[in-house]
XYZ file of C-alpha atoms in Angstrom:
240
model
C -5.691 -24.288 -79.217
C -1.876 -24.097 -80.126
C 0.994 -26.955 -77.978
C 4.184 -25.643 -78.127
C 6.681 -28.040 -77.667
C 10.527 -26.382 -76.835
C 13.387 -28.711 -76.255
C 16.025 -27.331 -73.928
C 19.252 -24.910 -75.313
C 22.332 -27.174 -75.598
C 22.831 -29.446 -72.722
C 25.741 -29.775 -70.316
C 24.490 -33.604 -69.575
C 27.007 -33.906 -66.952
C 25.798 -30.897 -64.522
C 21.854 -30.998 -65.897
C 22.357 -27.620 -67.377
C 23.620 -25.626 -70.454
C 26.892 -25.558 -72.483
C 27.774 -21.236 -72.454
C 26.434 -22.118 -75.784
C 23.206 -23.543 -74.504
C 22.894 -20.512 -72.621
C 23.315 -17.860 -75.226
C 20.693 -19.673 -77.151
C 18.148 -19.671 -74.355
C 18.272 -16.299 -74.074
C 17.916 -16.110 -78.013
C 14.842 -17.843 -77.770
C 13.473 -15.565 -75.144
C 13.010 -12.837 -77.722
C 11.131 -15.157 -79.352
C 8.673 -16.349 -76.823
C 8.243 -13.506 -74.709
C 6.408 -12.344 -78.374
C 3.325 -14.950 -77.557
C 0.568 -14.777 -75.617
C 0.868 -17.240 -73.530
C -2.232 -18.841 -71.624
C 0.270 -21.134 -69.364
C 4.061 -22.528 -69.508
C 5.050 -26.054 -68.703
C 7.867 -27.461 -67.909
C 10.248 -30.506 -66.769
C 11.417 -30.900 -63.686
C 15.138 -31.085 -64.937
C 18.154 -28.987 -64.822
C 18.825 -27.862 -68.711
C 14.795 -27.628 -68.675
C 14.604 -25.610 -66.033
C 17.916 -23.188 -67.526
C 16.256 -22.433 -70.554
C 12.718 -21.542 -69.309
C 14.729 -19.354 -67.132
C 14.923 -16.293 -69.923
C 11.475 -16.571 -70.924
C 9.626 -16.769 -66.974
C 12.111 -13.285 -66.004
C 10.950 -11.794 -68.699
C 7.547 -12.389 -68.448
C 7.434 -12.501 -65.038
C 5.816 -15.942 -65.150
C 6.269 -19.339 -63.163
C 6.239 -22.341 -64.656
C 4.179 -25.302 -63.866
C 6.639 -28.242 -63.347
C 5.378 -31.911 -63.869
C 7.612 -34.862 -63.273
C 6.368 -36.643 -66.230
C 8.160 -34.137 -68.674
C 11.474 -35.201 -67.673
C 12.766 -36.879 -70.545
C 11.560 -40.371 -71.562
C 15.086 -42.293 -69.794
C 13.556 -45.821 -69.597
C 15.925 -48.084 -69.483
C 15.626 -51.309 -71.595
C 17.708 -54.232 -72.209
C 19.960 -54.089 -75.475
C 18.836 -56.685 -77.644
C 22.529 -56.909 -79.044
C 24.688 -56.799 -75.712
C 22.298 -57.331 -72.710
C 23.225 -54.230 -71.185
C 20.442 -51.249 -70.407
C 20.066 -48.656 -73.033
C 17.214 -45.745 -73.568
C 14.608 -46.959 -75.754
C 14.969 -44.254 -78.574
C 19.033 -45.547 -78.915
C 18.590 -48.614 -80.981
C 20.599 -49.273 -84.024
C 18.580 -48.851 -87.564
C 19.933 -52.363 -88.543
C 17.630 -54.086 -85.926
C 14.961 -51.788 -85.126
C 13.783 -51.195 -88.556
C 13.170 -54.784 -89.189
C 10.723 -54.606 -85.956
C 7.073 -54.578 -87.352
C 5.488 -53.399 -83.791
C 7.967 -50.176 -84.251
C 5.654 -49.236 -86.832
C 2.359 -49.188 -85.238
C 1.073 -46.982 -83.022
C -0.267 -48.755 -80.016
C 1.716 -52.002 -80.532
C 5.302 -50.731 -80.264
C 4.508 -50.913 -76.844
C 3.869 -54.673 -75.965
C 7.159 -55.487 -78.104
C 9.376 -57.713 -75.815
C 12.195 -55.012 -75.850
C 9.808 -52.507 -74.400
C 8.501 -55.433 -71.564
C 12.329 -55.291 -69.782
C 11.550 -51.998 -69.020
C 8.851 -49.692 -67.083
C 7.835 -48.000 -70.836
C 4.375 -49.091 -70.677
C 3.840 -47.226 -67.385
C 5.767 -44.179 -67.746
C 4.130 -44.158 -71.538
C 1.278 -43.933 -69.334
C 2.306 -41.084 -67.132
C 3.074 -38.827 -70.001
C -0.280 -39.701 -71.971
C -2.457 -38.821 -68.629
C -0.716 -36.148 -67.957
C -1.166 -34.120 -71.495
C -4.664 -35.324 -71.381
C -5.564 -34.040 -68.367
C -3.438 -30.662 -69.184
C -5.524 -30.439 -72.129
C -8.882 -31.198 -70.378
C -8.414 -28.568 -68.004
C -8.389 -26.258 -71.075
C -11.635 -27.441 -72.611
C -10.429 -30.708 -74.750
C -11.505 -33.986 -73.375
C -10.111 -37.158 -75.117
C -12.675 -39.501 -76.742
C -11.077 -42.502 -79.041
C -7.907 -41.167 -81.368
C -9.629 -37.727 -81.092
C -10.558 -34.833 -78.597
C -14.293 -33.505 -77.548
C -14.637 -30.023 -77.731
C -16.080 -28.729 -74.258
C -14.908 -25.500 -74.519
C -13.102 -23.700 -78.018
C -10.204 -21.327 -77.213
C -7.093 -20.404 -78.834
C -5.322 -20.430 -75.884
C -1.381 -21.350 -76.121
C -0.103 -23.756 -74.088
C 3.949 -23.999 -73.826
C 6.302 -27.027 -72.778
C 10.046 -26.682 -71.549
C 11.044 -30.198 -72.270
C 12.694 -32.633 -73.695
C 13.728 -34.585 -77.221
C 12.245 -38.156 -76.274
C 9.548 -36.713 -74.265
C 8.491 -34.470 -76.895
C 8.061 -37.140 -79.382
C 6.187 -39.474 -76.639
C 3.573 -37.213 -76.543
C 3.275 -36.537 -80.366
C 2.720 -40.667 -80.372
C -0.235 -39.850 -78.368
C -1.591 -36.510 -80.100
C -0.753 -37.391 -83.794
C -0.920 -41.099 -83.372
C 2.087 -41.467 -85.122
C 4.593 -44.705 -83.337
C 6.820 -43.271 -80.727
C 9.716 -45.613 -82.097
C 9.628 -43.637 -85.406
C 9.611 -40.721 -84.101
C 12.330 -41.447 -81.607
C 14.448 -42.876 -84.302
C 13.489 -41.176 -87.272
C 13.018 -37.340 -86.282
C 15.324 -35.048 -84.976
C 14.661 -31.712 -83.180
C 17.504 -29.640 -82.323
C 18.498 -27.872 -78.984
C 15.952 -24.717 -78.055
C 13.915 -25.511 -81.719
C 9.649 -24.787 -81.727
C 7.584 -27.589 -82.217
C 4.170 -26.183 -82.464
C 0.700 -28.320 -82.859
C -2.679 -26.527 -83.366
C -5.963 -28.188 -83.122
C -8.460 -28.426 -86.128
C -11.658 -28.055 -85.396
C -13.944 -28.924 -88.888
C -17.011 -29.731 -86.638
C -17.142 -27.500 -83.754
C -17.573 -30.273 -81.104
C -14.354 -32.337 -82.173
C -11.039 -31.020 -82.524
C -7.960 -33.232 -83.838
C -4.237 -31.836 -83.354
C -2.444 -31.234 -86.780
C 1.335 -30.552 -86.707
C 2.593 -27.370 -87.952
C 6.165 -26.592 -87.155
C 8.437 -29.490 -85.906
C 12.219 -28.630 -84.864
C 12.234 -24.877 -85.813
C 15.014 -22.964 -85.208
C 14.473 -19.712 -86.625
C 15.263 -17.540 -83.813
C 18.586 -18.931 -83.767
C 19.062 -18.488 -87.805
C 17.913 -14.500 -87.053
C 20.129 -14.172 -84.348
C 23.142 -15.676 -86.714
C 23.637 -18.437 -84.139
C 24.411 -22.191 -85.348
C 21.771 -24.891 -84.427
C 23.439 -27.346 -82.596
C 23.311 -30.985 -83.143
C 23.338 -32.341 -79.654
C 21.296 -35.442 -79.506
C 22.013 -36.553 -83.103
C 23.391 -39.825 -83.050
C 26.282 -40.585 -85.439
C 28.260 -37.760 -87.277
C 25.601 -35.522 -87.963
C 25.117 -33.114 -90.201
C 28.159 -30.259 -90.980
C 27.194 -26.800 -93.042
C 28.534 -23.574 -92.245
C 25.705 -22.413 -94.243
C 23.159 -24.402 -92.404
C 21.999 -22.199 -89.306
């Protein structure tokens, strides 16, 4: 089974929708996804989500399945520094890293930050809701791993979002959501793709083989953009 994880085309925050360069680059992608064979599409119920699925569902002449709990992971927590609320996955690297619970899996979770905030219940939301995407398709979840009930290669595809993304590779990869959040970057309209591996034919564990791509844009001769990258991020001309 292949997970296809797309973040949306460069956002227009302020409308829920595309820059005219978010746009271009949705349609970009469509070339590329319109190439798969899809089993079923995905997607958040949010504006910029919802824009650059758009391409891809006309051209296939597809709808999309939308589920609240792929709207991106806006939890709002109490800064530690100023008291004021902040998303979880906006903490400075001078305080966060020194955070022990970041680092683990499961405890990041009952840190005190995370307690002045819903995170533990919409954590939930998103975890139940791949699961039970993923049961439907023949993979039932038993401990840090997934019973095979029924093999496919059948490719499943998400029109989402940067923190939501990275929530649900937490729960897939067991890798903490904190250091992904903080640590990772995936650009606007990049391919993250996870395929199960299946060494005994009744267990299958996720392995993760393309995270952030953005090759359709580099093909195309179109810039990746760095929307969502904290700081000054990173300038290249030669860097597509």
């Amino acid at each position: 089974m292949n997970l296809i994880f797309i973040r949306h085309a460069e956002p227009d925050y302020s409308i829920d929708s595309l820059t005219e360069k978010g746009w271009k680059e949705a349609e970009i992608l469509s070339r590329r996804t319109t190439k798969w064979d899809i089993k079923d599409i995905y997607c958040s119920p949010l504006g910029r989500a919802k824009d650059t699925a758009s391409f891809t569902l006309k051209a296939l002449n597809r709808e999309a399945v939308i589920h609240d709990w792929l709207k991106e992971f806006y939890i709002p927590v109490k800064d530690p520094f100023t008291g004021e609320t902040r998303i979880p996955w906006d903490l400075m690297p001078e305080w966060w890293t020194k955070q022990e619970a970041f680092y683990d899996k499961d405890d990041w979770r009952d840190h005190p930050l995370m307690q002045t905030g819903p995170v533990r219940e919409e954590y939930e939301s998103v975890r139940t809701g791949i699961d039970k995407i993923l049961a439907e398709h023949g993979y039932v979840r038993n401990g840090n791993c997934y019973d095979v009930v029924q093999s496919n290669d059948d490719t499943l595809v998400f029109f989402c979002h940067l923190g939501v993304t990275f929530t649900m590779l937490n729960h897939l990869l067991g890798i903490s959501a904190p250091l992904l959040w903080h640590s990772c970057f995936v650009a606007p309209s990049s391919v993250t793709i996870l395929t199960t591996e299946e060494r005994n034919p009744k267990v299958a564990h996720f392995r993760l083989k393309t995270l952030g791509d953005t090759a359709h844009l580099y093909v195309a001769g179109e810039p990746a953009s760095d929307s969502g990258f904290f700081g000054h991020g990173f300038k290249d001309a030669s860097v597509k």
